[in-house]
XYZ file of C-alpha atoms in Angstrom:
452
model
C -12.153 -5.065 46.917
C -11.810 -1.588 45.103
C -10.336 1.470 46.332
C -12.578 4.455 47.292
C -12.524 6.298 44.048
C -10.414 10.004 44.077
C -12.232 12.756 43.555
C -10.527 13.153 39.964
C -11.647 9.228 39.434
C -15.110 10.494 40.507
C -15.068 13.505 37.962
C -13.947 11.378 35.527
C -16.902 8.906 35.843
C -19.457 11.718 36.043
C -17.625 13.401 32.628
C -16.283 11.106 30.174
C -17.273 8.092 28.180
C -14.160 6.380 27.828
C -13.452 4.417 24.208
C -12.795 0.619 24.659
C -13.724 0.529 28.104
C -16.751 -1.267 30.198
C -18.420 1.958 31.366
C -20.332 -0.097 34.428
C -16.907 -1.938 35.594
C -15.208 1.685 34.956
C -17.610 3.353 37.765
C -16.310 1.014 40.329
C -12.493 0.821 39.280
C -11.926 4.540 38.202
C -9.654 5.712 35.823
C -5.799 5.141 36.077
C -4.700 8.761 35.946
C -1.698 9.808 33.904
C -0.144 13.299 34.663
C 3.363 13.176 32.567
C 5.819 11.498 30.473
C 9.558 11.268 29.934
C 11.384 9.067 27.390
C 9.755 6.026 27.225
C 7.967 6.525 30.677
C 4.850 7.863 31.745
C 4.027 8.565 35.862
C 0.532 8.496 37.672
C -0.731 11.116 39.881
C 1.054 8.901 42.494
C 4.008 9.445 41.027
C 4.797 6.093 39.871
C 6.705 5.510 37.066
C 5.356 2.984 33.979
C 7.557 1.930 30.760
C 5.038 2.482 28.038
C 5.403 -0.904 26.403
C 2.558 0.568 23.757
C 4.072 3.672 22.923
C 0.530 5.136 24.088
C -1.535 3.592 21.555
C 1.092 2.593 18.931
C 2.181 6.098 18.445
C 4.672 7.809 20.885
C 7.632 6.726 18.444
C 9.859 9.190 19.463
C 8.837 8.617 23.427
C 7.252 11.261 25.676
C 8.150 14.881 26.020
C 10.710 15.002 23.014
C 12.108 19.041 23.634
C 12.388 19.457 19.922
C 8.723 18.081 18.920
C 7.463 20.468 21.834
C 9.569 23.450 20.234
C 8.075 23.056 16.911
C 4.808 23.073 17.961
C 5.335 26.038 19.826
C 7.222 28.166 17.473
C 4.521 27.449 14.739
C 1.727 28.607 17.710
C 3.368 31.466 17.441
C 3.656 31.823 13.513
C 0.279 30.321 12.604
C -1.557 28.763 14.939
C -4.462 27.665 12.499
C -4.962 27.673 8.737
C -6.624 25.282 6.300
C -5.464 24.075 2.762
C -9.379 24.628 1.457
C -10.003 26.435 -1.701
C -6.774 26.546 -3.062
C -4.930 27.905 0.121
C -2.298 26.448 1.728
C 0.765 26.565 3.939
C 4.490 25.594 4.073
C 4.513 23.429 7.032
C 1.704 21.469 4.606
C 3.581 21.772 1.909
C 7.129 20.480 3.339
C 5.461 17.607 5.379
C 4.095 16.196 2.063
C 7.213 16.770 0.416
C 8.682 14.684 3.082
C 6.308 12.005 2.720
C 6.486 11.513 -1.088
C 10.598 11.415 -0.418
C 9.958 8.053 1.670
C 6.755 6.285 0.485
C 7.675 4.474 -2.653
C 5.418 5.294 -5.669
C 3.364 7.902 -4.047
C 2.197 11.093 -5.541
C 0.136 13.640 -3.845
C -0.852 13.741 -0.281
C -4.071 14.644 1.389
C -4.420 15.398 5.110
C -6.889 14.216 7.935
C -6.832 14.071 12.046
C -6.525 11.002 12.920
C -6.219 6.820 11.109
C -9.886 6.392 10.543
C -10.856 9.534 8.834
C -7.458 8.528 6.628
C -9.476 5.103 5.738
C -12.486 6.768 5.635
C -10.811 9.405 2.594
C -9.168 6.294 1.009
C -12.573 4.454 0.343
C -14.216 7.670 -1.046
C -11.118 7.966 -3.153
C -11.707 4.799 -4.587
C -15.346 5.320 -5.070
C -14.078 8.716 -6.839
C -11.254 7.053 -8.877
C -13.725 4.693 -10.144
C -16.770 7.192 -11.073
C -14.107 8.911 -13.032
C -13.166 6.005 -15.154
C -16.641 5.056 -15.884
C -16.751 2.330 -13.653
C -19.828 3.117 -11.027
C -20.169 -0.723 -10.088
C -16.511 -1.076 -8.870
C -17.270 -0.126 -5.548
C -16.837 -3.192 -2.853
C -13.953 -3.314 -0.407
C -12.002 -6.451 0.994
C -10.652 -6.122 4.333
C -9.771 -9.324 6.397
C -11.299 -10.567 10.014
C -9.523 -9.620 12.819
C -8.015 -6.329 10.369
C -8.045 -3.106 12.062
C -8.820 0.356 10.314
C -10.385 2.533 12.594
C -14.100 3.486 14.204
C -15.809 5.683 11.446
C -18.956 4.096 9.729
C -16.446 3.261 7.047
C -13.589 2.387 8.585
C -15.435 0.333 11.049
C -17.081 -1.261 8.609
C -13.584 -2.746 7.028
C -12.550 -3.516 10.495
C -13.069 -7.440 10.818
C -13.550 -7.482 14.531
C -16.764 -8.059 16.231
C -16.960 -5.207 18.883
C -16.460 -3.178 16.273
C -19.775 -3.582 15.036
C -22.178 -5.031 17.861
C -25.183 -2.812 18.279
C -23.669 -0.246 15.851
C -25.403 -1.663 13.049
C -22.198 -2.039 10.926
C -20.867 -3.490 8.668
C -22.920 -2.001 5.959
C -23.003 -2.876 2.561
C -19.810 -3.013 0.009
C -17.342 -4.499 2.580
C -16.069 -7.611 2.747
C -13.628 -10.058 4.763
C -11.676 -12.453 3.633
C -8.936 -15.194 5.777
C -6.897 -13.876 8.619
C -3.193 -14.244 7.612
C -2.096 -16.141 10.878
C -1.059 -19.640 10.100
C -0.470 -20.467 13.708
C -4.344 -20.021 14.467
C -5.998 -20.467 11.538
C -3.638 -23.144 9.346
C -5.326 -26.516 9.040
C -3.904 -29.878 10.986
C -0.722 -30.652 8.719
C -1.119 -27.775 5.894
C 2.389 -26.091 5.729
C 3.252 -22.474 5.331
C 3.123 -22.445 1.903
C -0.144 -24.400 1.538
C -1.894 -22.230 3.868
C -0.433 -19.338 1.668
C -2.289 -21.177 -1.526
C -5.102 -21.854 0.683
C -5.527 -17.711 1.390
C -4.949 -16.779 -2.168
C -7.873 -19.072 -3.292
C -10.196 -17.757 -0.443
C -9.477 -14.267 -2.217
C -9.636 -15.739 -5.808
C -13.249 -17.529 -4.628
C -14.731 -14.122 -3.220
C -13.851 -12.164 -5.980
C -15.238 -14.783 -8.533
C -18.172 -14.761 -6.400
C -18.557 -10.922 -6.236
C -17.572 -10.018 -9.514
C -14.338 -8.259 -10.007
C -16.056 -5.619 -12.182
C -17.673 -4.823 -8.553
C -14.551 -4.680 -6.229
C -12.650 -1.446 -5.980
C -10.201 -1.933 -3.297
C -8.275 -4.158 -0.939
C -7.126 -2.916 2.277
C -4.653 -4.533 4.852
C -2.205 -3.631 7.136
C 1.054 -5.147 6.644
C 1.033 -6.012 10.398
C -2.218 -6.476 11.898
C -2.077 -4.555 14.997
C -5.695 -4.235 16.970
C -6.390 -7.627 15.402
C -3.639 -9.010 18.130
C -0.270 -8.391 16.535
C -0.665 -10.862 13.551
C 2.330 -11.020 11.669
C 1.556 -12.451 7.833
C 2.697 -15.753 7.025
C 5.983 -15.665 4.937
C 5.005 -14.881 1.379
C 1.380 -13.608 2.038
C 1.231 -10.546 0.432
C 3.989 -11.716 -2.420
C 1.123 -14.195 -3.484
C -1.778 -11.613 -3.104
C -0.569 -8.627 -4.785
C -0.584 -10.555 -8.509
C -4.481 -11.481 -7.593
C -5.347 -7.312 -7.098
C -3.438 -6.763 -10.448
C -5.058 -9.028 -12.426
C -8.563 -7.912 -11.392
C -7.610 -4.499 -11.194
C -8.177 -4.163 -7.709
C -6.624 -0.913 -5.975
C -4.225 -1.986 -2.922
C -4.515 0.021 0.348
C -1.598 -0.292 2.737
C -3.199 0.727 6.268
C 0.272 2.148 7.652
C -1.162 3.894 10.757
C 0.545 2.043 13.268
C 3.592 0.415 10.710
C 4.431 3.597 9.185
C 7.968 5.604 10.031
C 10.206 2.777 11.154
C 8.395 0.612 13.313
C 9.170 -2.254 11.257
C 12.466 -1.454 10.968
C 12.052 0.164 7.315
C 10.318 3.380 6.581
C 7.063 1.369 6.206
C 5.406 -2.066 6.885
C 4.717 -2.351 3.027
C 8.897 -2.368 2.601
C 8.920 -5.146 5.015
C 6.573 -7.532 4.328
C 6.588 -7.059 0.455
C 3.170 -5.138 -0.198
C 2.817 -2.829 -3.072
C 0.005 -0.497 -2.393
C -1.321 1.837 -4.809
C -1.874 4.182 -2.063
C -0.933 4.514 1.993
C -2.936 5.795 4.831
C -0.757 7.214 7.498
C -0.856 8.512 11.157
C 0.352 8.156 14.770
C 3.895 8.121 14.661
C 3.624 10.791 11.594
C 3.900 13.351 14.551
C 5.358 11.007 17.007
C 1.563 10.985 18.499
C 2.303 14.586 19.721
C -0.410 16.522 17.192
C -3.696 14.815 15.689
C -2.725 14.428 12.205
C -2.994 11.563 9.710
C -2.222 11.536 5.675
C -3.277 9.556 2.618
C -0.864 9.378 -0.273
C -2.069 8.141 -3.587
C 0.283 7.099 -6.736
C 0.507 9.178 -9.800
C -2.300 7.227 -11.753
C -4.772 7.974 -8.999
C -3.512 11.908 -9.009
C -4.224 12.154 -12.362
C -7.619 10.726 -12.421
C -8.828 12.305 -9.401
C -7.440 15.609 -10.393
C -8.835 15.347 -13.740
C -12.253 14.569 -12.405
C -12.049 17.549 -10.313
C -11.834 19.594 -13.505
C -14.586 18.308 -14.848
C -16.905 18.821 -11.562
C -15.559 21.853 -10.860
C -14.242 21.032 -7.293
C -13.028 18.106 -4.849
C -15.595 17.962 -2.473
C -14.182 16.485 0.453
C -11.556 18.042 3.508
C -11.498 18.289 7.126
C -11.365 21.472 9.110
C -8.087 20.112 10.594
C -7.050 18.407 7.758
C -3.121 19.893 7.391
C -3.306 21.936 10.389
C -0.125 24.078 10.505
C 0.568 22.942 14.250
C 0.491 19.193 13.155
C 1.943 19.234 10.281
C 4.725 21.449 11.678
C 5.492 18.727 14.022
C 5.249 15.976 11.541
C 8.189 17.642 9.849
C 10.237 17.919 12.540
C 9.380 14.206 13.264
C 10.455 13.225 10.109
C 13.661 15.296 10.301
C 14.102 13.466 13.616
C 13.678 9.844 11.981
C 16.168 10.731 9.616
C 18.806 12.428 11.563
C 18.953 9.776 14.324
C 18.394 6.681 11.610
C 15.443 5.822 13.581
C 14.207 2.586 10.816
C 18.081 1.500 11.463
C 17.834 1.542 14.923
C 14.854 -0.553 15.252
C 16.349 -3.031 12.624
C 19.018 -3.497 15.027
C 16.922 -4.004 18.130
C 14.887 -6.113 16.337
C 16.762 -9.540 17.050
C 16.940 -8.724 20.934
C 13.314 -7.732 21.043
C 12.776 -11.013 19.029
C 14.531 -13.473 21.359
C 12.918 -12.073 24.652
C 9.586 -12.772 23.310
C 10.708 -16.437 22.022
C 12.052 -17.284 25.111
C 8.815 -16.335 27.068
C 7.124 -18.409 24.200
C 8.396 -21.399 26.515
C 6.267 -20.182 29.498
C 3.135 -22.553 29.870
C 0.383 -19.843 29.605
C 2.063 -19.004 26.208
C 0.582 -20.521 22.989
C 2.566 -18.385 20.340
C 5.629 -15.739 20.440
C 5.217 -13.440 17.249
C 7.020 -10.046 16.166
C 7.944 -7.629 13.430
C 10.700 -4.581 14.280
C 9.335 -3.473 17.425
C 5.868 -4.893 17.565
C 5.391 -7.772 19.200
C 2.807 -10.276 21.236
C 2.810 -13.158 23.065
C -0.788 -14.773 22.579
C -1.877 -17.096 25.723
C -3.696 -20.609 25.654
C -3.915 -23.315 27.649
C -0.996 -25.617 27.149
C -1.252 -27.700 23.671
C -4.634 -25.522 22.440
C -5.121 -22.316 20.494
C -7.096 -20.658 22.618
C -9.255 -20.737 25.746
C -12.881 -21.689 25.948
C -14.035 -18.322 26.936
C -11.498 -15.946 24.968
C -10.662 -12.340 26.540
C -10.794 -13.298 30.165
C -6.971 -13.839 30.454
C -5.314 -10.985 28.916
C -6.803 -9.056 30.682
C -5.373 -10.303 33.955
C -1.697 -10.678 32.795
C -1.909 -6.794 31.533
C -2.742 -5.850 35.246
C -0.243 -7.788 36.361
C 2.214 -6.185 34.287
C 0.853 -2.793 35.310
C 1.566 -3.593 38.948
C 5.327 -4.216 37.952
C 5.480 -1.014 36.277
C 4.678 -1.940 32.554
C 1.848 -0.712 30.727
C 1.044 -3.374 27.787
C -2.304 -3.840 26.146
C -4.325 -6.991 26.330
C -5.800 -7.690 22.846
C -7.989 -10.514 23.742
C -5.791 -12.884 25.140
C -2.860 -11.344 23.402
C -0.252 -9.538 25.287
C 0.815 -6.457 22.986
C 3.967 -5.072 23.030
C 4.974 -1.598 20.747
C 7.510 0.401 23.034
C 8.605 3.881 21.970
C 11.118 3.471 18.907
C 14.279 5.068 21.178
C 13.711 2.409 23.545
C 17.694 1.632 24.666
C 18.510 -2.153 25.492
C 18.270 -1.395 29.200
C 14.998 -0.287 29.450
C 14.088 -3.376 26.450
C 15.602 -5.709 29.267
C 13.584 -3.702 31.710
C 10.649 -3.898 29.900
C 10.495 -7.793 29.228
C 11.843 -8.827 33.101
C 8.540 -9.008 35.043
C 6.774 -10.792 32.031
C 7.671 -14.136 33.118
C 6.626 -13.116 36.821
C 3.400 -12.073 35.623
C 2.307 -14.789 33.576
C 3.346 -17.084 36.671
C 0.713 -14.789 39.034
C -1.438 -14.883 35.995
C -1.557 -18.690 36.096
C -1.961 -19.101 39.487
C -4.965 -16.645 39.515
C -7.085 -18.546 36.324
C -5.926 -22.363 38.281
């Protein structure tokens, strides 16, 4: 039976519409009020600490209340609290951050800023269309994404997202957006099909889609190196290596959605490097500022930069941009975050922790409620399923029960359907990692007892 709502919870219900929340159920349960954070932990209004096993929303890679990030924001607020980069204006933090991104993003030549990952992916598609118009290819406009891919919630980004709840009753996806097969071998592989045969089939699916639509109508392919909100799906070995020649053959731009996987999360600066992807452009956000300020960036290669810049000369301007894109406070925090990632060797630390992280998940794969354990760097998932099956008859019911059991035990995780997702701050210690995983088996036992 639900406890009576506190005054703050009642105010929350009356004032806010929460993303990814059943609003009717929320009126009864109320919000879980988080009031402060420190390191890898957050604290609720009752003072209870929780290991934040999702780094917020995949973003607080340097943990909470990092003093250097806080000081960088304060200092920039004192110096220049707001300015823009429209109409030839600029400021030092925007320039410095773009330079630092170019240093670590392979093959990228220019950077354009937004406020969120959704806006970054929207910008990617506008740039792809602008690029093809500039090249005299007005029909080359369709975009291929993947089933279960997640690219945001604006109209274009949500159209690329391959998840039903992002489409239902929003009249999405809109035209021009296509979806190909999820590269999830455990779930999508046919009986008796080897991983190599599965990759061959995925390539054939993509080729068939391109042939059916016409390569001269397809502008871009977008993919997360590791699929985040689709369930932490790590692509089958050899997937991107097999996909890239198809895209290159048909002159299709390759967009890497690095919003979650960027800045060390997979053990390299970018997930593209870890998974063998060769992007023509990259979207980044979240860990760009350690989650401390809303900022995203799109980086494009030299070819795209030259074509787009040349077209602005013909048209007289580049008619795109956001009021807060390149906000000086966000950029200053981003500069400091990248300095810390370099100085503290965060990608290397993630790589060093990866085997232990994977071992924890693999051990839990033996639990009777776990169908598959998977991970890449410090991203992981436990997909829950009945013994011998690849899913429940009513999907999405069991995962939230398991996440609630973990919450009771002081660990915040996210249930993505029936997958328990793990994405802790990249500064997590071995001891805290062990503490994060310690209650999982007990929580799974409690979940199993509840569902019968």
